Short mmCIF file of C-alpha atoms in Angstrom, two decimals:
data_model
loop_
_atom_site.label_atom_id
_atom_site.label_comp_id
_atom_site.label_asym_id
_atom_site.label_seq_id
_atom_site.Cartn_x
_atom_site.Cartn_y
_atom_site.Cartn_z
CA UNK A 219 -12.48 -6.70 -5.13
CA UNK A 220 -9.14 -5.39 -3.92
CA UNK A 221 -10.86 -2.30 -2.58
CA UNK A 222 -13.28 -4.37 -0.59
CA UNK A 223 -10.52 -6.50 0.84
CA UNK A 224 -8.93 -3.36 2.16
CA UNK A 225 -12.20 -1.73 3.11
CA UNK A 226 -13.17 -4.63 5.27
CA UNK A 227 -9.69 -4.86 6.65
CA UNK A 228 -10.68 -1.64 8.39
CA UNK A 229 -13.54 -3.38 10.09
CA UNK A 230 -11.72 -6.59 10.64
CA UNK A 231 -8.66 -4.99 12.14
CA UNK A 232 -10.87 -3.22 14.66
CA UNK A 233 -12.69 -6.47 15.36
CA UNK A 234 -9.47 -8.35 15.76
CA UNK A 235 -8.14 -5.80 18.17
CA UNK A 236 -11.03 -6.44 20.51
CA UNK A 237 -9.74 -9.93 20.98
CA UNK A 238 -6.60 -8.64 22.56
CA UNK A 239 -8.35 -7.64 25.76
CA UNK A 240 -5.64 -8.60 28.14
CA UNK A 241 -3.38 -7.57 30.98
CA UNK A 242 -0.19 -5.67 30.22
CA UNK A 243 2.36 -7.45 28.14
CA UNK A 244 6.06 -7.10 27.70
CA UNK A 245 7.98 -6.53 24.52
CA UNK A 246 9.19 -9.51 22.56
CA UNK A 247 7.84 -12.75 21.13
CA UNK A 248 6.51 -13.91 24.54
CA UNK A 249 4.15 -10.98 24.60
CA UNK A 250 2.36 -12.21 21.47
CA UNK A 251 2.17 -15.72 22.88
CA UNK A 252 0.59 -14.31 26.02
CA UNK A 253 -1.99 -12.49 23.91
CA UNK A 254 -2.88 -15.74 22.19
CA UNK A 255 -3.33 -17.60 25.46
CA UNK A 256 -5.57 -14.97 27.00
CA UNK A 257 -7.76 -14.44 23.97
CA UNK A 258 -8.63 -18.16 24.03
CA UNK A 259 -10.91 -17.48 27.03
CA UNK A 260 -13.11 -15.01 25.17
CA UNK A 261 -16.49 -16.49 24.24
CA UNK A 262 -18.50 -13.31 23.67
CA UNK A 263 -17.62 -9.69 23.34
CA UNK A 264 -19.57 -6.45 22.92
CA UNK A 265 -18.59 -2.80 22.94
CA UNK A 266 -19.54 0.69 21.81
CA UNK A 267 -17.17 2.59 19.61
CA UNK A 268 -16.58 6.14 18.44
CA UNK A 269 -14.81 6.50 15.12
CA UNK A 270 -13.10 9.77 14.18
CA UNK A 271 -12.01 10.24 10.59
CA UNK A 272 -9.42 12.96 10.02
CA UNK A 273 -8.44 14.28 6.60
CA UNK A 274 -6.84 17.41 5.19
CA UNK A 275 -10.14 18.39 3.57
CA UNK A 276 -11.99 18.23 6.90
CA UNK A 277 -11.53 21.06 9.39
CA UNK A 278 -12.57 18.76 12.24
CA UNK A 279 -12.85 14.96 12.39
CA UNK A 280 -15.97 13.29 11.06
CA UNK A 281 -17.40 11.38 14.02
CA UNK A 282 -19.32 8.10 13.69
CA UNK A 283 -20.87 6.08 16.51
CA UNK A 284 -21.48 2.37 16.53
CA UNK A 285 -21.69 -0.92 18.38
CA UNK A 286 -19.97 -4.26 18.02
CA UNK A 287 -21.00 -7.82 19.02
CA UNK A 288 -19.13 -11.12 18.79
CA UNK A 289 -19.86 -14.73 19.70
CA UNK A 290 -17.13 -17.34 19.22
CA UNK A 291 -16.17 -18.81 16.89
CA UNK A 292 -17.26 -16.63 13.96
CA UNK A 293 -20.46 -14.59 14.50
CA UNK A 294 -20.11 -10.84 14.52
CA UNK A 295 -22.04 -7.65 14.00
CA UNK A 296 -20.29 -4.34 13.33
CA UNK A 297 -22.85 -1.57 13.26
CA UNK A 298 -22.75 2.17 12.62
CA UNK A 299 -25.60 4.12 14.15
CA UNK A 300 -24.71 7.59 12.88
CA UNK A 301 -24.15 9.56 10.73
CA UNK A 302 -24.55 6.73 8.19
CA UNK A 303 -26.54 3.70 9.29
CA UNK A 304 -24.84 0.55 8.10
CA UNK A 305 -24.18 -2.91 9.45
CA UNK A 306 -21.95 -5.87 8.62
CA UNK A 307 -23.24 -9.22 9.90
CA UNK A 308 -21.35 -12.51 9.71
CA UNK A 309 -23.20 -15.57 10.97
CA UNK A 310 -23.38 -19.25 9.98
CA UNK A 311 -21.05 -18.94 6.98
CA UNK A 312 -22.99 -15.98 5.61
CA UNK A 313 -21.60 -12.45 5.50
CA UNK A 314 -23.70 -9.48 4.44
CA UNK A 315 -23.52 -5.72 4.56
CA UNK A 316 -26.64 -3.54 4.80
CA UNK A 317 -27.10 0.19 4.35
CA UNK A 318 -29.99 2.48 5.24
CA UNK A 319 -32.08 3.62 2.30
CA UNK A 320 -35.62 5.01 2.02
CA UNK A 321 -36.43 4.30 5.64
CA UNK A 322 -35.17 0.72 5.76
CA UNK A 323 -31.99 -1.34 5.72
CA UNK A 324 -31.18 -2.78 2.31
CA UNK A 325 -28.41 -5.12 1.28
CA UNK A 326 -25.31 -3.49 -0.14
CA UNK A 327 -25.01 -4.76 -3.68
CA UNK A 328 -21.55 -3.49 -4.49
CA UNK A 329 -20.24 -7.03 -4.28
CA UNK A 330 -18.44 -6.63 -0.99
CA UNK A 331 -19.93 -9.66 0.77
CA UNK A 332 -17.82 -12.18 -1.12
CA UNK A 333 -14.68 -10.21 -0.44
CA UNK A 334 -15.64 -10.01 3.21
CA UNK A 335 -15.72 -13.77 3.45
CA UNK A 336 -12.11 -13.89 2.34
CA UNK A 337 -11.16 -11.23 4.84
CA UNK A 338 -13.03 -12.99 7.64
CA UNK A 339 -11.05 -16.14 7.00
CA UNK A 340 -8.00 -13.98 7.34
CA UNK A 341 -9.07 -12.58 10.69
CA UNK A 342 -9.79 -16.04 12.03
CA UNK A 343 -6.11 -16.00 12.92
CA UNK A 344 -6.43 -12.64 14.63
CA UNK A 345 -9.37 -13.94 16.66
CA UNK A 346 -6.92 -16.33 18.24
CA UNK A 347 -4.57 -13.47 18.97
CA UNK A 348 -2.19 -14.38 16.15
CA UNK A 349 -1.26 -10.79 15.37
CA UNK A 350 2.30 -11.68 14.51
CA UNK A 351 1.34 -14.54 12.19
CA UNK A 352 -0.59 -12.65 9.54
CA UNK A 353 1.68 -12.55 6.48
CA UNK A 354 0.05 -9.27 5.35
CA UNK A 355 1.48 -7.37 8.32
CA UNK A 356 4.65 -7.08 10.36
CA UNK A 357 3.69 -6.77 14.02
CA UNK A 358 5.68 -5.07 16.73
CA UNK A 359 4.71 -4.66 20.36
CA UNK A 360 5.86 -1.98 22.78
CA UNK A 361 5.25 -1.79 26.51
CA UNK A 362 4.99 1.35 28.65
CA UNK A 363 2.08 3.18 30.26
CA UNK A 364 -0.09 1.69 27.57
CA UNK A 365 0.91 -1.25 25.42
CA UNK A 366 1.02 -0.45 21.72
CA UNK A 367 0.92 -2.95 18.86
CA UNK A 368 1.95 -1.58 15.48
CA UNK A 369 0.99 -3.44 12.31
CA UNK A 370 2.83 -2.46 9.16
CA UNK A 371 1.69 -3.83 5.77
CA UNK A 372 4.12 -6.16 4.06
CA UNK A 373 4.76 -5.88 0.33
CA UNK A 374 2.63 -3.95 -2.14
CA UNK A 375 -0.82 -5.38 -1.40
CA UNK A 376 -1.83 -2.34 0.62
CA UNK A 377 0.57 0.18 -0.89
CA UNK A 378 -1.05 3.60 -1.04
CA UNK A 379 -3.96 2.45 1.11
CA UNK A 380 -2.76 1.75 4.63
CA UNK A 381 0.56 3.02 5.96
CA UNK A 382 0.28 1.42 9.41
CA UNK A 383 -2.09 0.53 12.22
CA UNK A 384 -1.53 1.42 15.86
CA UNK A 385 -3.42 -0.46 18.57
CA UNK A 386 -3.31 0.87 22.11
CA UNK A 387 -4.12 -1.41 25.05
CA UNK A 388 -4.98 0.03 28.43
CA UNK A 389 -2.67 -1.10 31.20
CA UNK A 390 -5.06 -0.44 34.09
CA UNK A 391 -8.34 -1.73 32.69
CA UNK A 392 -6.73 -4.49 30.63
CA UNK A 393 -8.83 -3.52 27.59
CA UNK A 394 -8.25 -2.05 24.18
CA UNK A 395 -8.38 1.71 24.29
CA UNK A 396 -8.08 2.62 20.65
CA UNK A 397 -7.10 1.71 17.12
CA UNK A 398 -5.56 4.19 14.71
CA UNK A 399 -5.54 3.26 11.03
CA UNK A 400 -3.14 5.58 9.21
CA UNK A 401 -3.72 5.86 5.47
CA UNK A 402 -1.12 8.57 4.77
CA UNK A 403 0.34 11.70 6.31
CA UNK A 404 -2.98 13.57 5.94
CA UNK A 405 -5.54 10.90 6.60
CA UNK A 406 -6.26 8.54 9.47
CA UNK A 407 -9.13 6.85 11.30
CA UNK A 408 -9.17 6.64 15.08
CA UNK A 409 -11.55 4.18 16.77
CA UNK A 410 -12.03 4.48 20.52
CA UNK A 411 -13.78 1.62 22.34
CA UNK A 412 -16.04 2.11 25.34
CA UNK A 413 -18.11 -0.09 27.68
CA UNK A 414 -16.36 -3.28 26.61
CA UNK A 415 -18.11 -6.35 28.01
CA UNK A 416 -16.50 -9.80 27.89
CA UNK A 417 -18.33 -13.13 28.10
CA UNK A 418 -21.71 -11.50 28.72
CA UNK A 419 -24.70 -13.25 27.15
CA UNK A 420 -25.69 -12.03 23.65
CA UNK A 421 -29.02 -12.87 22.05
CA UNK A 422 -28.53 -14.66 18.72
CA UNK A 423 -31.12 -12.36 17.11
CA UNK A 424 -28.34 -9.74 17.05
CA UNK A 425 -26.86 -11.70 14.13
CA UNK A 426 -30.20 -12.24 12.40
CA UNK A 427 -32.13 -8.97 12.67
CA UNK A 428 -30.78 -6.30 10.39
CA UNK A 429 -32.64 -3.29 11.83
CA UNK B 71 -32.16 3.02 -52.34
CA UNK B 72 -34.55 5.90 -51.77
CA UNK B 73 -36.19 3.86 -49.04
CA UNK B 74 -32.88 3.41 -47.19
CA UNK B 75 -32.09 7.12 -47.51
CA UNK B 76 -35.53 7.97 -46.13
CA UNK B 77 -35.00 5.57 -43.22
CA UNK B 78 -31.61 7.09 -42.38
CA UNK B 79 -33.03 10.62 -42.51
CA UNK B 80 -35.94 9.58 -40.28
CA UNK B 81 -33.58 8.05 -37.70
CA UNK B 82 -31.37 11.16 -37.78
CA UNK B 83 -34.37 13.42 -37.32
CA UNK B 84 -35.67 11.48 -34.36
CA UNK B 85 -32.23 11.22 -32.77
CA UNK B 86 -31.97 15.02 -32.63
CA UNK B 87 -33.68 16.13 -29.45
CA UNK B 88 -34.89 19.64 -28.82
CA UNK B 89 -34.51 21.70 -25.67
CA UNK B 90 -37.72 22.43 -23.74
CA UNK B 91 -39.45 25.55 -25.00
CA UNK B 92 -39.09 28.68 -22.86
CA UNK B 93 -41.71 31.44 -23.07
CA UNK B 94 -39.80 34.68 -22.67
CA UNK B 95 -41.65 37.77 -21.42
CA UNK B 96 -42.66 39.94 -24.38
CA UNK B 97 -41.71 43.28 -22.86
CA UNK B 98 -38.10 43.99 -22.02
CA UNK B 99 -39.22 45.47 -18.69
CA UNK B 100 -40.78 42.17 -17.65
CA UNK B 101 -37.74 40.28 -18.87
CA UNK B 102 -35.44 42.42 -16.76
CA UNK B 103 -37.70 41.97 -13.76
CA UNK B 104 -37.48 38.20 -14.02
CA UNK B 105 -34.88 36.96 -11.57
CA UNK B 106 -32.89 33.86 -12.40
CA UNK B 107 -32.97 31.07 -9.81
CA UNK B 108 -29.56 30.92 -8.15
CA UNK B 109 -29.29 28.04 -5.69
CA UNK B 110 -25.52 28.37 -5.77
CA UNK B 111 -22.82 28.96 -3.21
CA UNK B 112 -22.04 32.60 -2.49
CA UNK B 113 -18.94 31.90 -0.43
CA UNK B 114 -16.46 29.10 0.20
CA UNK B 115 -18.14 26.17 1.90
CA UNK B 116 -17.36 22.73 3.24
CA UNK B 117 -20.21 20.24 2.92
CA UNK B 118 -20.45 16.64 4.10
CA UNK B 119 -23.19 14.43 2.63
CA UNK B 120 -24.21 10.80 2.80
CA UNK B 121 -24.52 9.58 -0.77
CA UNK B 122 -26.77 6.70 -1.77
CA UNK B 123 -25.74 5.39 -5.16
CA UNK B 124 -28.32 3.71 -7.35
CA UNK B 125 -28.10 1.93 -10.67
CA UNK B 126 -31.28 0.76 -12.39
CA UNK B 127 -33.23 2.20 -9.44
CA UNK B 128 -31.61 -0.22 -7.01
CA UNK B 129 -29.60 1.05 -4.03
CA UNK B 130 -26.08 -0.20 -4.53
CA UNK B 131 -24.22 1.38 -1.65
CA UNK B 132 -23.96 4.30 0.71
CA UNK B 133 -20.82 6.36 0.99
CA UNK B 134 -19.81 9.69 2.51
CA UNK B 135 -18.83 12.64 0.35
CA UNK B 136 -16.91 15.72 1.44
CA UNK B 137 -16.87 18.80 -0.77
CA UNK B 138 -14.85 21.97 -0.33
CA UNK B 139 -16.00 24.49 -2.93
CA UNK B 140 -15.02 28.10 -3.50
CA UNK B 141 -17.30 29.96 -5.95
CA UNK B 142 -14.94 32.94 -6.21
CA UNK B 143 -12.16 30.85 -7.78
CA UNK B 144 -14.33 27.91 -8.93
CA UNK B 145 -11.89 25.63 -7.13
CA UNK B 146 -13.12 22.31 -5.75
CA UNK B 147 -11.66 19.69 -3.44
CA UNK B 148 -13.59 16.51 -2.79
CA UNK B 149 -13.28 13.15 -1.09
CA UNK B 150 -15.34 9.98 -0.98
CA UNK B 151 -15.09 7.54 1.91
CA UNK B 152 -16.86 4.49 3.23
CA UNK B 153 -18.84 4.45 6.49
CA UNK B 154 -15.91 2.43 7.86
CA UNK B 155 -13.66 5.44 7.25
CA UNK B 156 -11.67 4.27 4.28
CA UNK B 157 -10.89 6.97 1.74
CA UNK B 158 -11.82 5.74 -1.73
CA UNK B 159 -11.29 8.90 -3.72
CA UNK B 160 -9.68 12.30 -3.22
CA UNK B 161 -9.18 15.00 -5.84
CA UNK B 162 -8.89 18.73 -6.29
CA UNK B 163 -9.45 21.11 -9.17
CA UNK B 164 -7.98 24.58 -9.26
CA UNK B 165 -7.66 26.94 -12.22
CA UNK B 166 -8.92 24.16 -14.43
CA UNK B 167 -6.17 21.77 -13.37
CA UNK B 168 -7.40 18.46 -11.99
CA UNK B 169 -5.25 16.59 -9.48
CA UNK B 170 -6.28 13.13 -8.27
CA UNK B 171 -4.64 12.34 -4.93
CA UNK B 172 -6.25 8.96 -4.37
CA UNK B 173 -8.51 6.74 -6.46
CA UNK B 174 -9.32 3.15 -5.54
CA UNK B 175 -11.50 0.90 -7.73
CA UNK B 176 -14.21 1.53 -8.91
CA UNK B 177 -13.35 5.23 -8.60
CA UNK B 178 -10.18 4.98 -10.68
CA UNK B 179 -11.70 4.96 -14.16
CA UNK B 180 -10.40 7.44 -16.69
CA UNK B 181 -13.32 9.90 -16.68
CA UNK B 182 -14.57 9.47 -13.13
CA UNK B 183 -12.61 12.34 -11.57
CA UNK B 184 -13.47 14.82 -14.31
CA UNK B 185 -17.16 13.87 -14.30
CA UNK B 186 -17.32 14.11 -10.53
CA UNK B 187 -15.74 17.57 -10.43
CA UNK B 188 -18.07 18.68 -13.27
CA UNK B 189 -21.08 17.41 -11.32
CA UNK B 190 -19.97 19.24 -8.18
CA UNK B 191 -19.54 22.46 -10.15
CA UNK B 192 -22.96 21.98 -11.72
CA UNK B 193 -24.59 21.65 -8.29
CA UNK B 194 -22.75 24.38 -6.39
CA UNK B 195 -21.53 27.01 -8.88
CA UNK B 196 -23.45 29.41 -11.09
CA UNK B 197 -22.97 28.31 -14.73
CA UNK B 198 -19.83 29.70 -16.33
CA UNK B 199 -21.50 30.13 -19.69
CA UNK B 200 -23.51 32.97 -21.17
CA UNK B 201 -27.13 33.57 -20.17
CA UNK B 202 -29.08 32.94 -23.37
CA UNK B 203 -32.74 32.99 -22.42
CA UNK B 204 -34.86 33.60 -19.40
CA UNK B 205 -38.56 33.10 -19.03
CA UNK B 206 -41.07 30.47 -18.01
CA UNK B 207 -42.01 26.92 -18.90
CA UNK B 208 -45.64 26.28 -19.80
CA UNK B 209 -46.25 25.04 -16.22
CA UNK B 210 -45.18 28.45 -14.89
CA UNK B 211 -41.74 27.47 -13.60
CA UNK B 212 -39.08 30.15 -13.92
CA UNK B 213 -36.10 29.12 -16.03
CA UNK B 214 -32.80 30.62 -17.12
CA UNK B 215 -30.84 28.94 -19.89
CA UNK B 216 -27.05 29.21 -20.21
CA UNK B 217 -24.86 28.14 -23.11
CA UNK B 218 -21.56 26.61 -22.08
CA UNK B 219 -18.31 26.97 -23.97
CA UNK B 220 -18.30 23.27 -24.92
CA UNK B 221 -21.74 23.57 -26.51
CA UNK B 222 -23.73 22.15 -23.59
CA UNK B 223 -26.85 23.89 -22.31
CA UNK B 224 -27.71 24.40 -18.66
CA UNK B 225 -31.23 25.17 -17.46
CA UNK B 226 -31.72 26.45 -13.92
CA UNK B 227 -35.36 26.08 -12.96
CA UNK B 228 -37.45 27.12 -9.95
CA UNK B 229 -40.97 25.74 -9.88
CA UNK B 230 -43.90 27.37 -8.08
CA UNK B 231 -43.21 25.40 -4.91
CA UNK B 232 -39.69 26.88 -5.02
CA UNK B 233 -38.10 23.51 -5.67
CA UNK B 234 -35.00 24.01 -7.78
CA UNK B 235 -33.76 21.92 -10.69
CA UNK B 236 -30.57 22.14 -12.71
CA UNK B 237 -30.42 20.35 -16.04
CA UNK B 238 -27.46 19.93 -18.34
CA UNK B 239 -28.11 19.11 -21.99
CA UNK B 240 -25.64 18.22 -24.70
CA UNK B 241 -25.29 20.53 -27.69
CA UNK B 242 -27.78 18.30 -29.52
CA UNK B 243 -30.31 18.60 -26.70
CA UNK B 244 -29.83 15.25 -24.97
CA UNK B 245 -30.39 15.44 -21.21
CA UNK B 246 -27.14 14.45 -19.49
CA UNK B 247 -27.67 15.51 -15.87
CA UNK B 248 -30.69 16.36 -13.82
CA UNK B 249 -30.29 17.75 -10.30
CA UNK B 250 -33.08 18.38 -7.83
CA UNK B 251 -32.51 20.42 -4.70
CA UNK B 252 -35.12 19.78 -2.05
CA UNK B 253 -34.85 22.25 0.76
CA UNK B 254 -36.65 20.52 3.60
CA UNK B 255 -35.13 22.57 6.39
CA UNK B 256 -32.58 25.32 6.52
CA UNK B 257 -30.03 24.50 3.86
CA UNK B 258 -30.71 24.43 0.12
CA UNK B 259 -28.30 21.48 -0.10
CA UNK B 260 -30.15 19.49 2.56
CA UNK B 261 -31.23 16.91 0.02
CA UNK B 262 -29.82 16.62 -3.50
CA UNK B 263 -30.95 14.15 -6.14
CA UNK B 264 -28.68 13.71 -9.16
CA UNK B 265 -29.64 11.67 -12.21
CA UNK B 266 -26.81 10.91 -14.61
CA UNK B 267 -27.58 9.71 -18.11
CA UNK B 268 -24.49 8.07 -19.47
CA UNK B 269 -23.76 4.68 -21.00
CA UNK B 270 -25.08 3.30 -17.69
CA UNK B 271 -27.65 5.54 -16.04
CA UNK B 272 -27.14 6.20 -12.36
CA UNK B 273 -28.56 8.33 -9.60
CA UNK B 274 -27.18 9.77 -6.40
CA UNK B 275 -29.27 10.74 -3.42
CA UNK B 276 -27.33 13.07 -1.13
CA UNK B 277 -28.35 14.01 2.41
CA UNK B 278 -26.52 16.75 4.25
CA UNK B 279 -24.61 15.79 7.40
CA UNK B 280 -22.94 19.14 7.96
CA UNK B 281 -22.21 22.41 6.18
CA UNK B 282 -19.90 25.17 7.27
CA UNK B 283 -18.61 28.34 5.64
CA UNK B 284 -14.85 28.46 5.29
CA UNK B 285 -13.16 31.73 6.05
CA UNK B 286 -10.11 32.55 4.02
CA UNK B 287 -6.76 32.59 5.83
CA UNK B 288 -6.57 36.37 5.33
CA UNK B 289 -9.99 36.93 6.93
CA UNK B 290 -9.14 34.58 9.78
CA UNK B 291 -5.91 36.44 10.48
CA UNK B 292 -7.73 39.80 10.45
CA UNK B 293 -10.51 38.60 12.74
CA UNK B 294 -8.08 37.01 15.20
CA UNK B 295 -6.06 40.25 15.25
CA UNK B 296 -9.24 42.25 15.93
CA UNK B 297 -10.25 39.91 18.73
CA UNK B 298 -6.82 40.36 20.32
CA UNK B 299 -7.26 44.15 20.40
#
């Protein structure tokens, strides 16, 4: 259960970051307040992403491609297209994860769905841009060419799992550029977002069709 | 009393399994000519697979496995991660010493790391034990049987369609692992099926994402020096 909480934190953190699509902010508490105000205007969101996993054992990063969809207040689809086909769908109080097996998508039965519900409740706060109000993380924000938010786990709940998370916001395009989830000195996951579209119509079937 | 004794003996007899019969070539010339199947690594390799885990025939989850294996030293490093990129397990084994660097539930059980390293060695390395018998099964498949130091038996089998199987039996002949290598294109490790028979039976279906030979640091230094000349 604990593993799944942290596993889906990976997804959820990335999801949450997409809600911080905003103009440049300045360091300090006002910056977080500004994030909250601006994220309130987001009704739908969709983007492609490229995930690069780096580890000591890998000579080059393992690259995964995927796509993300969101409709306020709580429908989302986080989908990997390759190398492993998998999808997490949350819609109408139901959260499920599917993996590709024998030519079709089948439900993941490792018991992660229940844990995901808990995590999704947690990110409800992030959806509203409340990065600095999640008791699991200490949030700091730094201005500059690109704005960077750093989330550092509080206490022992994520000890040995996540060291810190770095979120980079683009100053020019006012969008999230990347998220870096650092597990330890030798292992991190970098997610770069592309073609981010805000408040563009999304067909509800995206949250119903698994394929 | 005699009835109970008979019952116990009957149960004991039936609980002892026997290894499949191998027909060895009669002449020593033919026996020497028979080549053992060897679907094993010849050099250090890094392999990345998707791994579908199944229990009771049902797909439970899909994860990504990375293996770094060196047949010359029989050293292994491995990692398991989720599609989302989270590392669930990381371990290495060198000179028989196992070091677990990371193990999150359910990969943190006492025997998991050892069993996983043993399975990787079974798939990628030629058996360490002594070659006991070589010959054919009644269906014509070529088989070589090795006896391991711990009493286990390993059969390496190539059937007529050149599909390769590796089977590990306990000293009493109980099948513990069954590995099928289905070479659909290019790499012998393109598709690997592993059946584990433990307290809870499980199976893994592995599909290759990428494979690359790993040059040793010494070789890399030499080749870079040569290219500079």
